[in-house]
Each structure stands twice: as structure tokens, then as C-alpha cells.
Amino acid sequence: MQEDWLGRWEEGRTGWHEPSGNAALQAYWPDLPAGTAVLVPLCGKSVDLRWLAERDLAVTGVELSRKAIEAFFSEQGLSRTMERHGTFDVYRADARPITLYRGDFFAFEAGPFDALFDRGALIALPPGERPRYAQKLRQLLRPDAFKLVVTLEYEQSRADGPPFSVLPGEMQRYWPDLERISAENAIDDSPPKFRAAGLDSVIEAVWSSAAPRGASSTSF
């Protein structure tokens, strides 16, 4: 799994990257208090990191690829420092509350975090790895942490991941507190292999916990 992920970055096979940021994040993320600690697993070079930081949130991303992290700081025009912490390289933006850890997410130890944004982590993992991922998040997040998770739903028998299909029953086993608040056909924005396999529906589903007390959002 790690070798495949690194290979995709090295070869530029990053079709999941959204240059304008994730629409679900921008629509459904509540107004959280300044300093709220947000975890973004398998963050890549996502511009969502900056979007969250610009709302005075303390953003921590975890990413395996050095190339992805270096690209994030370069493309966002952010200077940074880097230090070694255990098995991780830790990159800290100088002018934004953004810290990126380069290494194996399953070896990551920090927190506890107040909120989670997962747009591409769960769906990047094969079925056998996803329960382990959910368990890891239980260790890293506060019990009442706000969660926003974006998944895909499609006929896995006709096209394989990544990104993988994660159906509602599986989501509810991991996080019974989450509600499926949005579901739209995203076939036009999906990897070409899905249309090539004959799919005409790839549902992008948005799952959210209730906004924390004291937070506000016009989307809930």
C-alpha cells in the first residue's frame, strides 16, 4: 500500500487532487473556535489545509510522500521549517498554523484532536485496512470530536480502487454518530477508469457529526 501511494506521487498520478479545494468542506464545515486542533490524515498537498488554517484553526496533516508535502508549501507560497521527531519529518509553516508530519499514519502519535477532516484517506485504503484506520482515529480524536468525512459509493465489482467504494453500512459500523448529509453523483469528476468500466454513477457522500456546542454553520 505504501509503495503504491508513493509511486503515484512520484509518477504524478494524483487525479484525486482538487486545485480549488473540496466543495463539501466549504459547504458543511462549521465555524469552530479559534485554535481548534484539526487532523487531516493522508493530506497530500491539499489546499484544504490552508482553507482550514485561514479560519484560525490549528491544522495537522499526516502524509507519507515527501514530494506531496514539499509541493504543498511551494504551491501555497509558504515558508516552513523542518525537524526530525522520532520516525517523522515535521514541517511547520512559518506564517500559518499548519504542521505536516511525513511518515506512516499508523505510527503517528499526537493529539488528542478536536476535529477531523477526511476527504481522501478512508477511500484510499483497501477494505482490510479501513477498520485499523478507524481504530487509529479513535486513539487520536477526542470522544466528542467533530468529524467531516467524504466517501465514494459505486459498484466495486465493476471497477476497483483506489479510490475505493465505502458503503453506508460500513461507515455506520465505524462511526455510529455520523449522519449522511449529502449524496451527489460525481461521475463527471471521477477518475476516467470508472467510465471506462461502464459506470454512470459514482456517488460522493458527505458524512458529518453534529456541530459542537458553541459552533455555528448555516449548512446544518
PDB file of C-alpha atoms in Angstrom:
ATOM      1  CA  MET A   1       0.000   0.000   0.000  1.00  0.00           C
ATOM      2  CA  GLN A   2       2.728   2.498   0.949  1.00  0.00           C
ATOM      3  CA  GLU A   3       4.782   1.719  -2.164  1.00  0.00           C
ATOM      4  CA  ASP A   4       1.737   2.242  -4.395  1.00  0.00           C
ATOM      5  CA  TRP A   5       0.917   5.566  -2.737  1.00  0.00           C
ATOM      6  CA  LEU A   6       4.473   6.857  -3.080  1.00  0.00           C
ATOM      7  CA  GLY A   7       4.619   5.646  -6.663  1.00  0.00           C
ATOM      8  CA  ARG A   8       1.517   7.607  -7.574  1.00  0.00           C
ATOM      9  CA  TRP A   9       3.071  10.811  -6.264  1.00  0.00           C
ATOM     10  CA  GLU A  10       6.395  10.163  -7.961  1.00  0.00           C
ATOM     11  CA  GLU A  11       4.657   9.470 -11.295  1.00  0.00           C
ATOM     12  CA  GLY A  12       2.196  12.335 -10.998  1.00  0.00           C
ATOM     13  CA  ARG A  13      -0.852  10.050 -10.827  1.00  0.00           C
ATOM     14  CA  THR A  14      -2.731  12.355  -8.478  1.00  0.00           C
ATOM     15  CA  GLY A  15      -6.108  12.663 -10.163  1.00  0.00           C
ATOM     16  CA  TRP A  16      -7.825  12.959  -6.800  1.00  0.00           C
ATOM     17  CA  HIS A  17      -6.217  16.347  -6.121  1.00  0.00           C
ATOM     18  CA  GLU A  18      -8.715  19.261  -6.117  1.00  0.00           C
ATOM     19  CA  PRO A  19      -6.952  22.536  -7.042  1.00  0.00           C
ATOM     20  CA  SER A  20      -9.897  24.631  -5.843  1.00  0.00           C
ATOM     21  CA  GLY A  21     -10.395  22.706  -2.622  1.00  0.00           C
ATOM     22  CA  ASN A  22     -13.201  20.410  -1.566  1.00  0.00           C
ATOM     23  CA  ALA A  23     -16.723  21.757  -2.056  1.00  0.00           C
ATOM     24  CA  ALA A  24     -18.162  19.671   0.788  1.00  0.00           C
ATOM     25  CA  LEU A  25     -15.627  21.109   3.225  1.00  0.00           C
ATOM     26  CA  GLN A  26     -16.507  24.636   2.196  1.00  0.00           C
ATOM     27  CA  ALA A  27     -20.237  23.948   2.409  1.00  0.00           C
ATOM     28  CA  TYR A  28     -20.516  21.933   5.606  1.00  0.00           C
ATOM     29  CA  TRP A  29     -17.608  22.799   7.884  1.00  0.00           C
ATOM     30  CA  PRO A  30     -18.944  24.645  10.958  1.00  0.00           C
ATOM     31  CA  ASP A  31     -17.486  27.817  12.443  1.00  0.00           C
ATOM     32  CA  LEU A  32     -15.249  26.325  15.133  1.00  0.00           C
ATOM     33  CA  PRO A  33     -13.466  28.318  17.857  1.00  0.00           C
ATOM     34  CA  ALA A  34     -10.020  29.700  17.062  1.00  0.00           C
ATOM     35  CA  GLY A  35      -7.266  27.259  17.921  1.00  0.00           C
ATOM     36  CA  THR A  36      -9.385  24.138  17.400  1.00  0.00           C
ATOM     37  CA  ALA A  37      -6.987  21.278  16.605  1.00  0.00           C
ATOM     38  CA  VAL A  38      -7.934  19.688  13.278  1.00  0.00           C
ATOM     39  CA  LEU A  39      -6.474  16.426  11.964  1.00  0.00           C
ATOM     40  CA  VAL A  40      -6.255  15.790   8.208  1.00  0.00           C
ATOM     41  CA  PRO A  41      -4.977  12.231   7.526  1.00  0.00           C
ATOM     42  CA  LEU A  42      -3.253  11.337   4.233  1.00  0.00           C
ATOM     43  CA  CYS A  43      -3.438  15.010   3.342  1.00  0.00           C
ATOM     44  CA  GLY A  44      -1.291  15.056   0.205  1.00  0.00           C
ATOM     45  CA  LYS A  45      -0.830  18.642  -0.974  1.00  0.00           C
ATOM     46  CA  SER A  46      -4.462  19.555  -0.381  1.00  0.00           C
ATOM     47  CA  VAL A  47      -5.338  23.243  -0.477  1.00  0.00           C
ATOM     48  CA  ASP A  48      -7.939  22.370   2.161  1.00  0.00           C
ATOM     49  CA  LEU A  49      -5.126  22.579   4.719  1.00  0.00           C
ATOM     50  CA  ARG A  50      -4.764  26.283   4.029  1.00  0.00           C
ATOM     51  CA  TRP A  51      -8.539  26.826   3.889  1.00  0.00           C
ATOM     52  CA  LEU A  52      -8.841  25.424   7.415  1.00  0.00           C
ATOM     53  CA  ALA A  53      -5.830  27.362   8.714  1.00  0.00           C
ATOM     54  CA  GLU A  54      -7.254  30.616   7.379  1.00  0.00           C
ATOM     55  CA  ARG A  55     -10.145  30.073   9.795  1.00  0.00           C
ATOM     56  CA  ASP A  56      -7.706  30.262  12.725  1.00  0.00           C
ATOM     57  CA  LEU A  57      -7.723  26.502  13.252  1.00  0.00           C
ATOM     58  CA  ALA A  58      -4.587  24.582  14.229  1.00  0.00           C
ATOM     59  CA  VAL A  59      -4.187  22.181  11.312  1.00  0.00           C
ATOM     60  CA  THR A  60      -2.152  18.970  11.459  1.00  0.00           C
ATOM     61  CA  GLY A  61      -1.749  16.838   8.357  1.00  0.00           C
ATOM     62  CA  VAL A  62      -0.126  13.428   8.050  1.00  0.00           C
ATOM     63  CA  GLU A  63       1.308  12.364   4.698  1.00  0.00           C
ATOM     64  CA  LEU A  64       3.639   9.620   3.523  1.00  0.00           C
ATOM     65  CA  SER A  65       5.042  11.407   0.471  1.00  0.00           C
ATOM     66  CA  ARG A  66       7.810  13.983   0.905  1.00  0.00           C
ATOM     67  CA  LYS A  67       7.101  15.158  -2.638  1.00  0.00           C
ATOM     68  CA  ALA A  68       3.483  15.944  -1.731  1.00  0.00           C
ATOM     69  CA  ILE A  69       4.466  17.950   1.345  1.00  0.00           C
ATOM     70  CA  GLU A  70       7.149  19.915  -0.474  1.00  0.00           C
ATOM     71  CA  ALA A  71       4.652  20.631  -3.275  1.00  0.00           C
ATOM     72  CA  PHE A  72       2.110  21.949  -0.769  1.00  0.00           C
ATOM     73  CA  PHE A  73       4.468  24.544   0.701  1.00  0.00           C
ATOM     74  CA  SER A  74       5.816  25.508  -2.715  1.00  0.00           C
ATOM     75  CA  GLU A  75       2.415  25.878  -4.396  1.00  0.00           C
ATOM     76  CA  GLN A  76       0.951  27.784  -1.445  1.00  0.00           C
ATOM     77  CA  GLY A  77       3.954  30.099  -1.252  1.00  0.00           C
ATOM     78  CA  LEU A  78       4.527  29.261   2.409  1.00  0.00           C
ATOM     79  CA  SER A  79       7.933  29.206   4.056  1.00  0.00           C
ATOM     80  CA  ARG A  80       8.460  26.451   6.602  1.00  0.00           C
ATOM     81  CA  THR A  81      10.885  24.833   8.978  1.00  0.00           C
ATOM     82  CA  MET A  82      11.561  21.113   9.236  1.00  0.00           C
ATOM     83  CA  GLU A  83      12.790  18.979  12.114  1.00  0.00           C
ATOM     84  CA  ARG A  84      13.022  15.287  12.865  1.00  0.00           C
ATOM     85  CA  HIS A  85      10.702  13.889  15.519  1.00  0.00           C
ATOM     86  CA  GLY A  86      11.029  10.134  16.059  1.00  0.00           C
ATOM     87  CA  THR A  87      10.281   8.439  12.757  1.00  0.00           C
ATOM     88  CA  PHE A  88       8.644  11.563  11.306  1.00  0.00           C
ATOM     89  CA  ASP A  89       9.862  14.639   9.493  1.00  0.00           C
ATOM     90  CA  VAL A  90       7.821  17.520  10.904  1.00  0.00           C
ATOM     91  CA  TYR A  91       7.180  20.556   8.690  1.00  0.00           C
ATOM     92  CA  ARG A  92       5.806  23.743  10.271  1.00  0.00           C
ATOM     93  CA  ALA A  93       4.562  26.703   8.263  1.00  0.00           C
ATOM     94  CA  ASP A  94       6.080  29.984   9.412  1.00  0.00           C
ATOM     95  CA  ALA A  95       3.027  32.188   8.884  1.00  0.00           C
ATOM     96  CA  ARG A  96       0.108  29.768   9.211  1.00  0.00           C
ATOM     97  CA  PRO A  97      -0.964  27.276  11.915  1.00  0.00           C
ATOM     98  CA  ILE A  98      -0.136  24.284   9.703  1.00  0.00           C
ATOM     99  CA  THR A  99       2.032  21.340  10.753  1.00  0.00           C
ATOM    100  CA  LEU A 100       2.613  18.397   8.422  1.00  0.00           C
ATOM    101  CA  TYR A 101       4.079  15.085   9.563  1.00  0.00           C
ATOM    102  CA  ARG A 102       5.775  12.962   6.928  1.00  0.00           C
ATOM    103  CA  GLY A 103       5.572   9.273   7.733  1.00  0.00           C
ATOM    104  CA  ASP A 104       3.322   6.291   8.322  1.00  0.00           C
ATOM    105  CA  PHE A 105      -0.083   7.406   9.612  1.00  0.00           C
ATOM    106  CA  PHE A 106      -0.456   4.217  11.655  1.00  0.00           C
ATOM    107  CA  ALA A 107       2.708   5.149  13.582  1.00  0.00           C
ATOM    108  CA  PHE A 108       1.515   8.712  14.232  1.00  0.00           C
ATOM    109  CA  GLU A 109       1.036   9.647  17.888  1.00  0.00           C
ATOM    110  CA  ALA A 110      -0.265  13.089  18.822  1.00  0.00           C
ATOM    111  CA  GLY A 111      -3.384  14.877  19.924  1.00  0.00           C
ATOM    112  CA  PRO A 112      -5.997  14.451  21.095  1.00  0.00           C
ATOM    113  CA  PHE A 113      -7.558  16.367  18.207  1.00  0.00           C
ATOM    114  CA  ASP A 114     -10.806  18.319  18.366  1.00  0.00           C
ATOM    115  CA  ALA A 115     -11.899  17.762  14.773  1.00  0.00           C
ATOM    116  CA  LEU A 116     -11.317  15.559  11.724  1.00  0.00           C
ATOM    117  CA  PHE A 117     -11.495  16.276   8.018  1.00  0.00           C
ATOM    118  CA  ASP A 118     -11.159  13.188   5.810  1.00  0.00           C
ATOM    119  CA  ARG A 119     -11.725  13.678   2.129  1.00  0.00           C
ATOM    120  CA  GLY A 120      -9.278  11.145   0.691  1.00  0.00           C
ATOM    121  CA  ALA A 121      -7.904   8.930   3.458  1.00  0.00           C
ATOM    122  CA  LEU A 122     -10.606   6.337   4.145  1.00  0.00           C
ATOM    123  CA  ILE A 123     -11.378   5.824   0.460  1.00  0.00           C
ATOM    124  CA  ALA A 124      -7.662   5.427  -0.328  1.00  0.00           C
ATOM    125  CA  LEU A 125      -7.443   2.356   1.902  1.00  0.00           C
ATOM    126  CA  PRO A 126      -8.400  -1.183   0.845  1.00  0.00           C
ATOM    127  CA  PRO A 127     -11.125  -2.915   2.897  1.00  0.00           C
ATOM    128  CA  GLY A 128      -8.694  -4.797   5.129  1.00  0.00           C
ATOM    129  CA  GLU A 129      -7.011  -1.578   6.272  1.00  0.00           C
ATOM    130  CA  ARG A 130     -10.100   0.508   6.985  1.00  0.00           C
ATOM    131  CA  PRO A 131     -11.054  -0.977  10.395  1.00  0.00           C
ATOM    132  CA  ARG A 132      -7.486  -0.354  11.546  1.00  0.00           C
ATOM    133  CA  TYR A 133      -7.746   3.230  10.308  1.00  0.00           C
ATOM    134  CA  ALA A 134     -10.998   3.810  12.193  1.00  0.00           C
ATOM    135  CA  GLN A 135      -9.442   2.392  15.348  1.00  0.00           C
ATOM    136  CA  LYS A 136      -6.424   4.670  14.948  1.00  0.00           C
ATOM    137  CA  LEU A 137      -8.701   7.680  14.727  1.00  0.00           C
ATOM    138  CA  ARG A 138     -10.409   6.668  17.953  1.00  0.00           C
ATOM    139  CA  GLN A 139      -6.995   6.925  19.598  1.00  0.00           C
ATOM    140  CA  LEU A 140      -6.197  10.328  18.085  1.00  0.00           C
ATOM    141  CA  LEU A 141      -9.535  12.151  18.399  1.00  0.00           C
ATOM    142  CA  ARG A 142     -11.398  13.379  21.435  1.00  0.00           C
ATOM    143  CA  PRO A 143     -14.581  11.374  22.070  1.00  0.00           C
ATOM    144  CA  ASP A 144     -16.698  14.400  21.107  1.00  0.00           C
ATOM    145  CA  ALA A 145     -14.545  15.484  18.151  1.00  0.00           C
ATOM    146  CA  PHE A 146     -16.332  16.976  15.157  1.00  0.00           C
ATOM    147  CA  LYS A 147     -15.941  14.805  12.047  1.00  0.00           C
ATOM    148  CA  LEU A 148     -16.488  15.524   8.365  1.00  0.00           C
ATOM    149  CA  VAL A 149     -15.781  12.534   6.110  1.00  0.00           C
ATOM    150  CA  VAL A 150     -16.233  12.389   2.328  1.00  0.00           C
ATOM    151  CA  THR A 151     -16.675   8.965   0.729  1.00  0.00           C
ATOM    152  CA  LEU A 152     -17.453   7.428  -2.654  1.00  0.00           C
ATOM    153  CA  GLU A 153     -20.106   4.794  -3.372  1.00  0.00           C
ATOM    154  CA  TYR A 154     -20.054   2.769  -6.591  1.00  0.00           C
ATOM    155  CA  GLU A 155     -20.211  -0.799  -7.875  1.00  0.00           C
ATOM    156  CA  GLN A 156     -16.875  -2.127  -6.644  1.00  0.00           C
ATOM    157  CA  SER A 157     -17.339  -5.333  -8.659  1.00  0.00           C
ATOM    158  CA  ARG A 158     -17.156  -3.342 -11.906  1.00  0.00           C
ATOM    159  CA  ALA A 159     -14.213  -1.083 -11.058  1.00  0.00           C
ATOM    160  CA  ASP A 160     -11.646  -1.349  -8.319  1.00  0.00           C
ATOM    161  CA  GLY A 161      -9.979   1.336  -6.258  1.00  0.00           C
ATOM    162  CA  PRO A 162      -8.302   3.349  -5.172  1.00  0.00           C
ATOM    163  CA  PRO A 163     -10.336   5.372  -4.557  1.00  0.00           C
ATOM    164  CA  PHE A 164     -12.461   2.606  -3.055  1.00  0.00           C
ATOM    165  CA  SER A 165     -16.199   2.443  -2.522  1.00  0.00           C
ATOM    166  CA  VAL A 166     -17.277   2.708   1.116  1.00  0.00           C
ATOM    167  CA  LEU A 167     -20.972   1.983   1.646  1.00  0.00           C
ATOM    168  CA  PRO A 168     -23.212   3.405   4.408  1.00  0.00           C
ATOM    169  CA  GLY A 169     -23.314   0.213   6.465  1.00  0.00           C
ATOM    170  CA  GLU A 170     -19.547   0.204   6.801  1.00  0.00           C
ATOM    171  CA  MET A 171     -19.470   3.886   7.751  1.00  0.00           C
ATOM    172  CA  GLN A 172     -22.042   3.353  10.471  1.00  0.00           C
ATOM    173  CA  ARG A 173     -20.019   0.494  11.940  1.00  0.00           C
ATOM    174  CA  TYR A 174     -17.042   2.783  12.338  1.00  0.00           C
ATOM    175  CA  TRP A 175     -18.846   5.954  13.436  1.00  0.00           C
ATOM    176  CA  PRO A 176     -22.471   5.487  14.539  1.00  0.00           C
ATOM    177  CA  ASP A 177     -22.619   9.190  15.398  1.00  0.00           C
ATOM    178  CA  LEU A 178     -22.181  10.319  11.780  1.00  0.00           C
ATOM    179  CA  GLU A 179     -25.071  11.354   9.551  1.00  0.00           C
ATOM    180  CA  ARG A 180     -25.057  11.139   5.740  1.00  0.00           C
ATOM    181  CA  ILE A 181     -25.884  14.761   4.993  1.00  0.00           C
ATOM    182  CA  SER A 182     -25.265  14.864   1.245  1.00  0.00           C
ATOM    183  CA  ALA A 183     -25.061  12.455  -1.707  1.00  0.00           C
ATOM    184  CA  GLU A 184     -24.429  13.548  -5.293  1.00  0.00           C
ATOM    185  CA  ASN A 185     -23.382  11.776  -8.466  1.00  0.00           C
ATOM    186  CA  ALA A 186     -19.753  12.774  -9.080  1.00  0.00           C
ATOM    187  CA  ILE A 187     -19.081  10.602 -12.141  1.00  0.00           C
ATOM    188  CA  ASP A 188     -18.007  13.648 -14.178  1.00  0.00           C
ATOM    189  CA  ASP A 189     -15.254  14.425 -11.665  1.00  0.00           C
ATOM    190  CA  SER A 190     -14.213  10.814 -11.061  1.00  0.00           C
ATOM    191  CA  PRO A 191     -11.135   9.032 -12.419  1.00  0.00           C
ATOM    192  CA  PRO A 192     -11.566   8.032 -16.108  1.00  0.00           C
ATOM    193  CA  LYS A 193     -11.277   4.337 -15.214  1.00  0.00           C
ATOM    194  CA  PHE A 194     -14.791   4.439 -13.756  1.00  0.00           C
ATOM    195  CA  ARG A 195     -16.433   5.492 -17.031  1.00  0.00           C
ATOM    196  CA  ALA A 196     -14.192   3.055 -18.877  1.00  0.00           C
ATOM    197  CA  ALA A 197     -15.633   0.298 -16.676  1.00  0.00           C
ATOM    198  CA  GLY A 198     -19.149   1.307 -17.720  1.00  0.00           C
ATOM    199  CA  LEU A 199     -20.157   3.111 -14.555  1.00  0.00           C
ATOM    200  CA  ASP A 200     -22.569   6.011 -14.856  1.00  0.00           C
ATOM    201  CA  SER A 201     -22.875   6.647 -11.130  1.00  0.00           C
ATOM    202  CA  VAL A 202     -20.205   7.376  -8.540  1.00  0.00           C
ATOM    203  CA  ILE A 203     -21.860   8.885  -5.504  1.00  0.00           C
ATOM    204  CA  GLU A 204     -19.879  11.350  -3.419  1.00  0.00           C
ATOM    205  CA  ALA A 205     -21.360  11.114   0.072  1.00  0.00           C
ATOM    206  CA  VAL A 206     -20.694  13.526   2.899  1.00  0.00           C
ATOM    207  CA  TRP A 207     -20.849  12.300   6.484  1.00  0.00           C
ATOM    208  CA  SER A 208     -20.854  14.617   9.467  1.00  0.00           C
ATOM    209  CA  SER A 209     -21.231  14.565  13.208  1.00  0.00           C
ATOM    210  CA  ALA A 210     -23.287  17.278  14.878  1.00  0.00           C
ATOM    211  CA  ALA A 211     -21.624  20.664  15.070  1.00  0.00           C
ATOM    212  CA  PRO A 212     -20.002  21.120  18.504  1.00  0.00           C
ATOM    213  CA  ARG A 213     -21.735  23.268  21.107  1.00  0.00           C
ATOM    214  CA  GLY A 214     -20.762  26.864  20.558  1.00  0.00           C
ATOM    215  CA  ALA A 215     -20.034  26.348  16.863  1.00  0.00           C
ATOM    216  CA  SER A 216     -22.214  27.696  14.082  1.00  0.00           C
ATOM    217  CA  SER A 217     -22.837  26.764  10.469  1.00  0.00           C
ATOM    218  CA  THR A 218     -25.517  27.835   8.018  1.00  0.00           C
ATOM    219  CA  SER A 219     -25.218  24.442   6.323  1.00  0.00           C
ATOM    220  CA  PHE A 220     -26.530  22.353   9.214  1.00  0.00           C
TER     221      PHE A 220
END
